[in-house]
Coordinates of C-alpha atoms and ligand atoms in Angstrom, one line a residue:
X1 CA -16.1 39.3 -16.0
X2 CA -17.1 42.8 -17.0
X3 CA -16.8 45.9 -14.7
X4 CA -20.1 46.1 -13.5
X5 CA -20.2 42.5 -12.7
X6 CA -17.2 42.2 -10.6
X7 CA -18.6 45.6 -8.6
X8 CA -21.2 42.8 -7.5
X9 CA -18.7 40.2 -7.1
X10 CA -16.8 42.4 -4.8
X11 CA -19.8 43.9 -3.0
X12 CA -21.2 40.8 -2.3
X13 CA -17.8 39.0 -1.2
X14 CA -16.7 41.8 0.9
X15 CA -16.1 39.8 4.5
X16 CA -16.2 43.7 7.2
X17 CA -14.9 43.4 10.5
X18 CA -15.6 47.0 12.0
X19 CA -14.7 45.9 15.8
X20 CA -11.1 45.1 14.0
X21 CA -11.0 47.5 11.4
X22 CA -10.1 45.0 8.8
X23 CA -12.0 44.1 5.8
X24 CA -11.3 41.1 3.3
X25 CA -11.9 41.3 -0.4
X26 CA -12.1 37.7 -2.0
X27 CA -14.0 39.1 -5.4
X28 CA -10.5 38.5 -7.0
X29 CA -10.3 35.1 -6.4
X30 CA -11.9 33.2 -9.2
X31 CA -13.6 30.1 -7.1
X32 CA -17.1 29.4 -8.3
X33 CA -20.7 29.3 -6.5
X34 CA -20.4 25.8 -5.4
X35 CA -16.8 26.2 -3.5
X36 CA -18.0 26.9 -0.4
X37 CA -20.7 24.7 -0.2
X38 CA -18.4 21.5 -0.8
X39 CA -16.0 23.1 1.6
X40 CA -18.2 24.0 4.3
X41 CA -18.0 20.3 6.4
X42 CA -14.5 20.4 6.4
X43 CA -14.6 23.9 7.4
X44 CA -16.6 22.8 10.4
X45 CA -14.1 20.3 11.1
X46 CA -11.8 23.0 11.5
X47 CA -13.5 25.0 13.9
X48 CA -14.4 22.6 15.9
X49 CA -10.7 21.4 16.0
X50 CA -9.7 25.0 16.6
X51 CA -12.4 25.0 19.5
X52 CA -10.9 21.8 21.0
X53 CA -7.3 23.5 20.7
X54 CA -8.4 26.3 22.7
X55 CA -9.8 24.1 25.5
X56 CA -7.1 22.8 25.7
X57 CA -6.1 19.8 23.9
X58 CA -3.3 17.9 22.9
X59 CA -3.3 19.9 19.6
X60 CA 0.0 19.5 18.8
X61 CA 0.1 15.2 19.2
X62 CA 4.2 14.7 18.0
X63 CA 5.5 16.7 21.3
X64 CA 2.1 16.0 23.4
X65 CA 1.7 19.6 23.7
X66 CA -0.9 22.3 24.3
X67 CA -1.3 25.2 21.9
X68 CA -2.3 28.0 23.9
X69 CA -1.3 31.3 21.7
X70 CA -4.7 32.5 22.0
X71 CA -5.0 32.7 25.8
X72 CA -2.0 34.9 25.7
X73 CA -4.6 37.7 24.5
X74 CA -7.4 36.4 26.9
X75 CA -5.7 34.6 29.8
X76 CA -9.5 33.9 31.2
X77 CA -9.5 31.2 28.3
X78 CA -6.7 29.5 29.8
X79 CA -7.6 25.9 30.8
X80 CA -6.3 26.2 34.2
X81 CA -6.4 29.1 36.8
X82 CA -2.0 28.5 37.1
X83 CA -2.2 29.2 33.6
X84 CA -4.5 32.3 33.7
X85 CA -2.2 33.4 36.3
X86 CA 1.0 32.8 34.8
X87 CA -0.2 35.1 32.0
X88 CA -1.6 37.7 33.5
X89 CA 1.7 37.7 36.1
X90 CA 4.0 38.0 33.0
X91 CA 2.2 41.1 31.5
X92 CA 2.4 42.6 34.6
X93 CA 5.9 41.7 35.4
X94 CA 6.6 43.0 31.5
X95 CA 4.9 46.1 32.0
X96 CA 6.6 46.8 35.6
X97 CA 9.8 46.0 34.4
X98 CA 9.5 48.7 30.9
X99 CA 8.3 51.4 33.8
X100 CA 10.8 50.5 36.0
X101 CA 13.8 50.9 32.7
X102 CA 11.6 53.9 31.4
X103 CA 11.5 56.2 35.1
X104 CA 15.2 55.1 35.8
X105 CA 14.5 53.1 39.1
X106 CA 16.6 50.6 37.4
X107 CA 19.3 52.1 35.5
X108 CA 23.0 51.0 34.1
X109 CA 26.2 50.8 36.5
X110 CA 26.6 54.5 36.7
X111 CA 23.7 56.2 36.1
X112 CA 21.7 57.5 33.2
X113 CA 18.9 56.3 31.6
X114 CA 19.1 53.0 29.1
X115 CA 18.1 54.5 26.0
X116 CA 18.7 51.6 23.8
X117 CA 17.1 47.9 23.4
X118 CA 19.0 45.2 21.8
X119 CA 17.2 41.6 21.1
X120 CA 19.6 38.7 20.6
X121 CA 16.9 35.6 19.2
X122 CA 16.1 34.1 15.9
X123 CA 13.2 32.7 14.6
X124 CA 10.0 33.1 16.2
X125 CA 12.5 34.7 19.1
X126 CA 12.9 37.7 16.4
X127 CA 11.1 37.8 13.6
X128 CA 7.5 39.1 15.5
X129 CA 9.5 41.1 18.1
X130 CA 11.1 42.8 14.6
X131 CA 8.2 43.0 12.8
X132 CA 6.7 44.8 16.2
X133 CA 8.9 47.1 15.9
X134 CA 9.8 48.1 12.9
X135 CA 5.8 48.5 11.9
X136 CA 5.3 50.8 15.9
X137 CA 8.3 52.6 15.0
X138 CA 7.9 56.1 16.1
X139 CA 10.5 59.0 16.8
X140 CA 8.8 59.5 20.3
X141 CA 9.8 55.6 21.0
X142 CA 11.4 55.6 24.9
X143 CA 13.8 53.1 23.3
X144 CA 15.6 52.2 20.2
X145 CA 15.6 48.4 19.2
X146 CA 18.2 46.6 17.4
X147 CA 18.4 43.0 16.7
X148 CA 21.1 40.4 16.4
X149 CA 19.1 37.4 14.7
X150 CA 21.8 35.5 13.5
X151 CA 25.4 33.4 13.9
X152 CA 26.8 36.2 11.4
X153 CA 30.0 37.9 13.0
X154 CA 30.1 40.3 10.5
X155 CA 26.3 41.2 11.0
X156 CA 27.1 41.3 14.9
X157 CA 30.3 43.5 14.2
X158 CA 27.9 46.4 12.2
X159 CA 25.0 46.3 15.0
X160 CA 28.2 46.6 17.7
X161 CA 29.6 49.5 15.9
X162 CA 26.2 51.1 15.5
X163 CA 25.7 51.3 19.1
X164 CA 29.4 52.5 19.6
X165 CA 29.9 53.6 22.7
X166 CA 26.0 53.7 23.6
X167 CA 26.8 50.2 24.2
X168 CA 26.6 51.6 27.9
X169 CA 22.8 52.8 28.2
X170 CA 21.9 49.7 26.1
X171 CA 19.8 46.9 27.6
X172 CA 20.2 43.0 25.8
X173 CA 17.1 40.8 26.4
X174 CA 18.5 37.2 24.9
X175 CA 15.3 35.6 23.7
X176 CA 15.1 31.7 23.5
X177 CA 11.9 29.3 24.2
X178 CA 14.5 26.3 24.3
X179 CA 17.3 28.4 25.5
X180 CA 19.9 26.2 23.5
X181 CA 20.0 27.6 20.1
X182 CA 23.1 27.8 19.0
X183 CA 23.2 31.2 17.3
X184 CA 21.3 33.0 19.8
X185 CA 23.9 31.6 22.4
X186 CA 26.5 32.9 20.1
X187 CA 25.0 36.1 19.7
X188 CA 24.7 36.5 23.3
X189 CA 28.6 35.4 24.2
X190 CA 29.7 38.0 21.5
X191 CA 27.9 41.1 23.1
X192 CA 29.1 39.6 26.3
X193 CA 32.6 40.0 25.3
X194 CA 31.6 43.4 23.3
X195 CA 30.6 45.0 26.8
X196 CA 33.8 43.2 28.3
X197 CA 35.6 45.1 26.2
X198 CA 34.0 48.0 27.0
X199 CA 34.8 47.6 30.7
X200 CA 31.0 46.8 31.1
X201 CA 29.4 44.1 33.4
X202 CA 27.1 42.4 31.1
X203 CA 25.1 41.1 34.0
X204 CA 23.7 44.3 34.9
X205 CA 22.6 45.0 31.3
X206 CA 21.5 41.6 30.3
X207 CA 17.7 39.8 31.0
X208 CA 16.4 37.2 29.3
X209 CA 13.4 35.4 28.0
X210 CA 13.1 31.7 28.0
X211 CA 11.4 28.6 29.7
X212 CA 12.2 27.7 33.0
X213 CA 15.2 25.7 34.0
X214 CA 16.5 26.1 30.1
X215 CA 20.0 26.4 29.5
X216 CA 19.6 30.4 29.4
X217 CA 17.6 30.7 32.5
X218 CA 20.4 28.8 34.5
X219 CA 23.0 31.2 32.9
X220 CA 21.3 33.8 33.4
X221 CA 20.3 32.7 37.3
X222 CA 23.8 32.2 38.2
X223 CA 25.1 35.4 36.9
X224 CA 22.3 37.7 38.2
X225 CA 21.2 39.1 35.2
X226 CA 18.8 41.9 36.0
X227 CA 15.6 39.7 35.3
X228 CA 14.1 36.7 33.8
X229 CA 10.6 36.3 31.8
X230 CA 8.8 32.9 31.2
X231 CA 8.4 31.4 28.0
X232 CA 6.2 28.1 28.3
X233 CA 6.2 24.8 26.3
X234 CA 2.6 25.4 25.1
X235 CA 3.4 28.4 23.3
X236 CA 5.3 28.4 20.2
X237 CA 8.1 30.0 18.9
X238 CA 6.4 31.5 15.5
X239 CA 3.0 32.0 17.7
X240 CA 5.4 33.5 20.6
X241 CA 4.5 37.2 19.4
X242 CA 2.2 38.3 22.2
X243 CA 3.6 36.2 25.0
X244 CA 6.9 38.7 26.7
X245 CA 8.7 37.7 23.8
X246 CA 6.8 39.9 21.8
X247 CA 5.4 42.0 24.7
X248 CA 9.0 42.9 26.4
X249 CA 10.6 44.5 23.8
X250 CA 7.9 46.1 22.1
X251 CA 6.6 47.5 25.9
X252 CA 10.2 49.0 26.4
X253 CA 10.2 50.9 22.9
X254 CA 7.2 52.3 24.6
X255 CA 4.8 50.6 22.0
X256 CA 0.9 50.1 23.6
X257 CA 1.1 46.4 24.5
X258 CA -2.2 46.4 25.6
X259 CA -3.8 47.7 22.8
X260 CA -1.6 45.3 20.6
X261 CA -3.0 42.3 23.0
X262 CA -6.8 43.9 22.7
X263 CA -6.6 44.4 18.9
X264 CA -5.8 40.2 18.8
X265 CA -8.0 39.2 21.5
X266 CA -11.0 41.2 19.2
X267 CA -9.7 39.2 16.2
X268 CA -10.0 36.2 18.0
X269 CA -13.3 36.3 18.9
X270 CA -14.2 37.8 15.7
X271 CA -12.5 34.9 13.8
X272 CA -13.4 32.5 16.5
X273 CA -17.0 32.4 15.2
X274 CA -17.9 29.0 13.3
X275 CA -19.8 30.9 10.5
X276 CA -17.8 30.7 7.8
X277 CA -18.9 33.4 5.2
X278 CA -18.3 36.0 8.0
X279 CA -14.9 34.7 9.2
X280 CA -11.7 36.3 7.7
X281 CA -9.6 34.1 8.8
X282 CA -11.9 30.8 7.6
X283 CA -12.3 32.5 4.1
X284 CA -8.6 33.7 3.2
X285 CA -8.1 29.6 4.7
X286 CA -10.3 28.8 2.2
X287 CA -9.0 30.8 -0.8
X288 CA -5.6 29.3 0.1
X289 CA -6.8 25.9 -0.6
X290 CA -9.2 27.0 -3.4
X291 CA -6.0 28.7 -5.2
X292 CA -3.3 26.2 -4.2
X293 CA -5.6 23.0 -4.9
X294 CA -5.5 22.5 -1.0
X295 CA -1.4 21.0 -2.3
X296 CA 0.5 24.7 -1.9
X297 CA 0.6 24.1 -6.1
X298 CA 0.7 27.8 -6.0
X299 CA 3.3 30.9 -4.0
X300 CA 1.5 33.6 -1.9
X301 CA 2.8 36.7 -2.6
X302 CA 2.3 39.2 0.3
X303 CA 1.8 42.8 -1.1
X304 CA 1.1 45.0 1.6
X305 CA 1.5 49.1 0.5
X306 CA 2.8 50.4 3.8
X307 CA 6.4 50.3 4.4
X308 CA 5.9 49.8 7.8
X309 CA 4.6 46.2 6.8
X310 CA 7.6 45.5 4.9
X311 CA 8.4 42.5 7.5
X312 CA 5.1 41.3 7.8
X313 CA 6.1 39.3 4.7
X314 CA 9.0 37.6 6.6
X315 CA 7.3 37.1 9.9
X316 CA 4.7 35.2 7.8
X317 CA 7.1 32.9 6.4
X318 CA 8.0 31.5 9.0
X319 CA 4.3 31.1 10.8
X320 CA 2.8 29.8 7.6
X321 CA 6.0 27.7 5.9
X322 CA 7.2 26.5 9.6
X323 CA 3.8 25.5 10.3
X324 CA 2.7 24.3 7.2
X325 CA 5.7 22.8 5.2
X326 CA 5.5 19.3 6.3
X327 CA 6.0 15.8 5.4
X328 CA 3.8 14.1 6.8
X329 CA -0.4 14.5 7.5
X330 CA -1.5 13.5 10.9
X331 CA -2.3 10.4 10.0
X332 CA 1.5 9.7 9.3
X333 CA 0.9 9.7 5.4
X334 CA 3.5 11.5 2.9
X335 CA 1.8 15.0 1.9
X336 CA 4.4 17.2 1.0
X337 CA 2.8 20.1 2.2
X338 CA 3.2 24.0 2.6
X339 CA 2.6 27.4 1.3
X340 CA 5.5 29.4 0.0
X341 CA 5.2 32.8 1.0
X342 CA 7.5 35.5 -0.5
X343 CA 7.2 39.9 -0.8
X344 CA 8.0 42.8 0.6
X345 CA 6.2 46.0 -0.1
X346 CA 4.3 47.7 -3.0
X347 CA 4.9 50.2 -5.0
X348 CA 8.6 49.0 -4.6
X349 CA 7.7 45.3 -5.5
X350 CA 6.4 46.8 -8.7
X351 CA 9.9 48.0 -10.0
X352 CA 10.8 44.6 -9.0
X353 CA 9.0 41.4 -9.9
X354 CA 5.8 42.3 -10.4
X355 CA 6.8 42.3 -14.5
X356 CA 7.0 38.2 -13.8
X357 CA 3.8 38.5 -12.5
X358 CA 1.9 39.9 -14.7
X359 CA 3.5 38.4 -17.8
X360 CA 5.3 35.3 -16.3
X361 CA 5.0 32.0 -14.5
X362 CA 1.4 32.2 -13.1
X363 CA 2.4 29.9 -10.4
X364 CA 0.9 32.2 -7.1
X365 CA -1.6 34.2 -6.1
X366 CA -1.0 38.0 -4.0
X367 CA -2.6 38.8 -1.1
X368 CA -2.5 43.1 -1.0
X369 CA -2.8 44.8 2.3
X370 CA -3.9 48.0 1.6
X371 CA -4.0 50.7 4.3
X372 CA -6.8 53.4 4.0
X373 CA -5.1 56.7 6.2
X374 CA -2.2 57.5 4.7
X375 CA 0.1 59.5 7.3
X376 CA -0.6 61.1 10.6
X377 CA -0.8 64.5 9.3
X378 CA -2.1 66.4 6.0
X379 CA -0.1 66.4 2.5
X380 CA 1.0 67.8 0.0
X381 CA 0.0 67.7 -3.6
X382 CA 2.2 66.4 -6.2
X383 CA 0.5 66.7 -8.5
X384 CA -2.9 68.8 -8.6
X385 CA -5.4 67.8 -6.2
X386 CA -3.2 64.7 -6.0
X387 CA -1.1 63.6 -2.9
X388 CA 1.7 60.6 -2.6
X389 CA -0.9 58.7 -0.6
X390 CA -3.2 59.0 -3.8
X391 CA -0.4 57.7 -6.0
X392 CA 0.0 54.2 -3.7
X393 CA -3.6 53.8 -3.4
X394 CA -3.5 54.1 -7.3
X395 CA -0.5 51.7 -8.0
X396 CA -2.2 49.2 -5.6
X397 CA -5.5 49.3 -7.4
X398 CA -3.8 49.1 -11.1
X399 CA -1.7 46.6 -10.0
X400 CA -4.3 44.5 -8.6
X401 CA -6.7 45.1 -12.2
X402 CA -3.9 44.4 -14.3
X403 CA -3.1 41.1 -12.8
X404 CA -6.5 40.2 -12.5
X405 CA -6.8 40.7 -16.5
X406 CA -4.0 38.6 -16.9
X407 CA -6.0 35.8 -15.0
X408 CA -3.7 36.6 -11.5
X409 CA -5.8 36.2 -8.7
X410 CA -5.6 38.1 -5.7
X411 CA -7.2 38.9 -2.5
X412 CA -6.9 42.3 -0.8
X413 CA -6.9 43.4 3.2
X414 CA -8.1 47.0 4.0
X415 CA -7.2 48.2 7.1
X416 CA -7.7 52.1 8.7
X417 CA -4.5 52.5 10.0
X418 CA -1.5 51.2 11.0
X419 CA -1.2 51.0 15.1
X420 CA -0.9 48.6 17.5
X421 CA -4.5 47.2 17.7
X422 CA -4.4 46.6 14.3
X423 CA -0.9 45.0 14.5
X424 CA -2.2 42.6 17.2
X425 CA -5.2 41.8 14.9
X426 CA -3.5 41.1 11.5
X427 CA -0.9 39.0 13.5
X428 CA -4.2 37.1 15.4
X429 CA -5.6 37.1 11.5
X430 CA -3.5 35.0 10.1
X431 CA -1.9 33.1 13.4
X432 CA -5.9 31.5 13.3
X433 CA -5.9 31.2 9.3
X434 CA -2.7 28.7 9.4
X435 CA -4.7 26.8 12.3
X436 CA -7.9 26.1 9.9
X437 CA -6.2 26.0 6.7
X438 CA -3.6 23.1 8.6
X439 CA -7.2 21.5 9.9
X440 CA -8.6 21.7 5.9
X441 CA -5.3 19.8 5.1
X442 CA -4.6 17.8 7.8
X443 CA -1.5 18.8 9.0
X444 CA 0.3 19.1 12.6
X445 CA 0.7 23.3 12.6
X446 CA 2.6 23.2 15.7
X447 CA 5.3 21.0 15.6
X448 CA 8.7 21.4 13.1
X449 CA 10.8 18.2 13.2
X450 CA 12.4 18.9 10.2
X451 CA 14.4 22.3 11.6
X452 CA 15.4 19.6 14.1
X453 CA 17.3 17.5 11.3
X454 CA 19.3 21.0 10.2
X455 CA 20.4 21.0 13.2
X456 CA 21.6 17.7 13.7
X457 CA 23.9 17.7 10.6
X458 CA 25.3 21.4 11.5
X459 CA 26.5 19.8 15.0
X460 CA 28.1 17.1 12.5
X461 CA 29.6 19.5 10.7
X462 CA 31.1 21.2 13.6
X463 CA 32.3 17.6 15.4
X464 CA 34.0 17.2 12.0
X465 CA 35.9 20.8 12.1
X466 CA 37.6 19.7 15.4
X467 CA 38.4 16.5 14.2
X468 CA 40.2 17.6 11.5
X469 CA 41.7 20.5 12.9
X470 CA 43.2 17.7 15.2
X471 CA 44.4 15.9 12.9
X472 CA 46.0 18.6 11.1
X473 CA 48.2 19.5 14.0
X474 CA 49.1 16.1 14.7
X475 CA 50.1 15.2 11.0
X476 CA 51.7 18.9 10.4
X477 CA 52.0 18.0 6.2
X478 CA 50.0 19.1 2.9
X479 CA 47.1 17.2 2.6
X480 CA 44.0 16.7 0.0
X481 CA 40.6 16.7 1.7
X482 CA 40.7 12.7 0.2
X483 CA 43.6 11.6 2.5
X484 CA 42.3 13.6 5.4
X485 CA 39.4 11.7 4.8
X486 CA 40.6 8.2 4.7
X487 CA 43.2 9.6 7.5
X488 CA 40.1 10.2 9.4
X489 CA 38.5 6.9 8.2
X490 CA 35.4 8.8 7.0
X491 CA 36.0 8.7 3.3
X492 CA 32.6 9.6 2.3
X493 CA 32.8 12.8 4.4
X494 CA 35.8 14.3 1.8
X495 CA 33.4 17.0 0.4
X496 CA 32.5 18.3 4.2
X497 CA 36.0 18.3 4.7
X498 CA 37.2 20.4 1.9
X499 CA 34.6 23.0 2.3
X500 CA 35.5 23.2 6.6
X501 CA 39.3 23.8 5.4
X502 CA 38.3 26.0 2.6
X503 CA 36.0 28.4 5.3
X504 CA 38.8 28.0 7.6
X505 CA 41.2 28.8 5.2
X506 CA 40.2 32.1 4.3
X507 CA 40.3 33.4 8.1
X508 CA 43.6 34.1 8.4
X509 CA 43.2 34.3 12.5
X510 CA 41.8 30.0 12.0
X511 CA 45.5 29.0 11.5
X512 CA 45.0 27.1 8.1
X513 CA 46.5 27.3 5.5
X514 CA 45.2 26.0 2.1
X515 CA 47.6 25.4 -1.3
X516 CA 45.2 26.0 -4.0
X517 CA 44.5 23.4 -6.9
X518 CA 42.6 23.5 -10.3
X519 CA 40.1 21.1 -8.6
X520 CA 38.7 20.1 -4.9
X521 CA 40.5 17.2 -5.1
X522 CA 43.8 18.6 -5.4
X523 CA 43.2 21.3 -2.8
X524 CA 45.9 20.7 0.2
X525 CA 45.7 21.9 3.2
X526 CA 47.8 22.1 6.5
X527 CA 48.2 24.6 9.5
X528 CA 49.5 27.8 8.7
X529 CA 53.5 28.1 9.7
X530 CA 53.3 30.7 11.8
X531 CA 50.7 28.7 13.7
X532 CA 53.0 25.9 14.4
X533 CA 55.0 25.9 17.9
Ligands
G6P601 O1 13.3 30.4 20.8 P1 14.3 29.3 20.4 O2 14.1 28.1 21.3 O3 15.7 29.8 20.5 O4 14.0 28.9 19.0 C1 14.1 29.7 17.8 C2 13.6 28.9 16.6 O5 14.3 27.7 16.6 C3 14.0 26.8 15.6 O6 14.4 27.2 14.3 C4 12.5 26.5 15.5 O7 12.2 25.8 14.4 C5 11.7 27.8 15.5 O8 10.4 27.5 15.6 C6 12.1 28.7 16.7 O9 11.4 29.9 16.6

């Protein structure tokens, strides 16, 4: 298509949403004029599932659950008046509790102020609560956040020894829907031995956020931690973002909260609209199953210019793969499903692999978020009459022509400006764009049974270590992971065996000792000397 004509094409596919500040450019996208006429009943479909959803349906039929993510933003579309109030009691109780931890009426042992905020979750208990953050981030925050997101000691040991001795002005909200996951448990028993050691009563630093009666709400119940925050079963983890797992911390880094809730509640009811052509989040549902044969045959890759969306990319992965990845449709038939998302920021990405892009495996298509005010106050010229700001706008527009002359489709978001009413819309944006696009292909959104199976075999795993730790102080010899095995009378498990000896094995403080061999097979292994009685 020649210049002129794809002025037109963009013109006329431009999809404005003033009231959110976001606009969607779809004139890269090479669908043709009949695309959205075949689409359209099954677009309908959608939004009228989506409308059902937000009644209050069964939406998500596996765990016979409600999907209510959107009432978080609007508690009067709750389907209940509990419900309504349950919402609108947490935002309170979120917002009390930051001006409480902000003025000082609750304070450390000791005195002072807390001046520090550390989340211990994963998944959708960290991933919007960091993407919050780190896109708000502001030198006049009231709080700093830091995360531990994972069963990493080492990661743990660098964000304990970046809070040092602040360890005493810090505050630890543990985040977990289920309260049971493993690494958040683990994260939140190391920093309660870090403050031990620091002479620190954890209790009176600790709250948490998780549903009622959990295993974390009992803990944190009979140990009095300073407060607890609900998390209910009809919200989910990945769409958990403006409920007070998203809310708490971001309120006590002194982000606007309500202005994050607003800026999604607008999106909403912008993209709750069954008209498709002037839905954002219907159309980029649309080009995603346009461009990925409705099959995920194709990778998104999320370009957004704006460091401060550099973890959009990530947060996305897990709302769109988690939600969308699945085996089965709802009628119970193999699909295979998903949409691989991958990126991090442009220009960066362009030093990167946007050479594999352009020239490589055209296996994706890039969705550009491109933000229109550049910084808060003037700047300088780099060059004349030409400012930094100039030169991203510039690399994101040349990147975006020379892919599309390569035959690289794209779409592109323009927002005004990065604060938290746009945060709260872009996150609405695409939470309702995985909702239609899983309608369009038939998919459960809401439910993840195959994390479930990860989990299973990493508790198998673990059964195993003790069982062969066991046996390895009972038998006190060399042995190859193959007669451990049959010792064990698991002899398929041999492989598991010889990498839990191997892991062991290299931490001196585990007690193993491992005699290497050429091969696995003639690895041995037995408890270290000086750990024998
Ligand atoms: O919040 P939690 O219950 O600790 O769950 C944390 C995460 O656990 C699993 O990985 C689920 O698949 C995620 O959806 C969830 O966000």
């Amino acid at each position: 298509m020649q210049k002129t004509e794809l002025w037109y094409r963009f013109a006329s596919c431009l999809c404005t949403a003033p009231e959110i500040g976001i606009s969607l450019d779809i004139s890269r996208m090479r669908f043709d004029d009949r695309f959205f006429e075949q689409m359209e009943p099954a677009m309908q479909k959608a939004f009228a599932a989506m409308a059902d959803l937000e009644k209050g349906a069964i939406a998500n039929p596996d765990e016979q659950r409600m999907v209510g993510h959107y009432w978080l933003r609007n508690p009067a579309l709750a389907p209940s008046n509990d419900l309504r109030n349950e919402i609108e009691k947490t935002i309170s109780q979120v917002e009390e509790f930051a001006k409480k931890i902000h003025s000082g009426t609750i304070t450390p042992p000791g005195g002072n102020l807390f001046k520090n905020v550390l989340v211990v979750g994963i998944g959708g208990s960290a991933l919007g609560p960091q993407f919050v953050a780190d896109a708000l981030a502001s030198p006049n925050d009231k709080m700093r956040s830091y995360f531990l997101d994972n069963t990493d000691p080492d990661g743990m040991d660098r964000v304990f020894a970046e809070l040092g001795n602040q360890l005493k002005q810090t505050l630890v909200i543990v985040i977990s829907k289920s309260g049971s996951t493993k690494e958040t448990r683990n994260g939140m028993l190391e920093t309660q031995a870090a403050y031990e050691r620091a002479g620190l009563d954890f209790s009176r630093h600790a709250v948490a956020v998780t549903g009622e009666g959990s295993e974390l709400d009992r803990l944190a119940g009979s140990q009095g931690w300073l407060e607890r925050f609900p998390m209910w079963d009809w919200v989910g983890g990945r769409t958990s973002v403006t409920s007070a797992v998203g809310l708490l911390p971001a309120a006590l880094q002194g982000i606007d909260i309500r202005a994050l809730l607003e800026g999604a509640k607008v999106c909403d009811e912008s993209t709750r609209r069954p008209v498709t052509m002037q839905n954002q989040a219907a159309l980029m549902a649309l080009m995603w199953h346009y461009a990925t044969n409705g099959r995920g045959e194709k990778d998104m890759v999320m370009l957004p210019y704006k460091d401060r969306l550099l973890l959009f990319s990530r947060y996305l992965q897990q709302l769109i793969m988690e939600s969308l990845g699945k085996e089965l449709d709802l009628d119970g038939k193999q699909a295979s499903q998903g949409l691989t998302v991958y990126g991090n920021k442009g220009s960066t990405d362009q030093h990167a692999y946007v050479q594999q892009l352009r020239e490589g495996v055209a296996n994706f298509f890039v969705t550009f978020i491109e933000v229109l005010q550049d910084r808060e106050s003037s700047s300088m010229q780099v060059e004349k009459g030409i400012t930094s700001g100039d030169f991203l706008f510039g690399f994101l527009q040349g990147t975006r022509t020379a892919l599309y002359e390569k035959g690289r489709e794209s779409m592109t978001l323009t927002v005004e400006r990065i604060d938290s009413r746009t945060i709260g819309a872009l996150i609405a944006l695409f939470e309702r764009c995985v909702g239609l696009y899983a309608s369009l292909i038939n998919i459960n959104a809401y439910h993840q049974p195959g994390v479930e199976a990860g989990k299973k075999a990493a508790g198998v795993v673990i059964a195993l270590q003790l069982e062969v730790v066991d046996l390895l102080e009972r038998r006190r010899q060399l042995l190859t992971a193959d007669e451990i095995a049959a010792m064990l009378g698991r002899p398929e498990e041999a492989e598991t065996l010889f990498t839990i000896l191997r892991h062991l094995a290299a931490n001196q403080d585990r007690g193993v000792e491992a005699i290497r061999g050429t091969k696995p097979t003639e690895w041995q292994f037995r408890i270290r000397a000086a750990a024998q009685p």
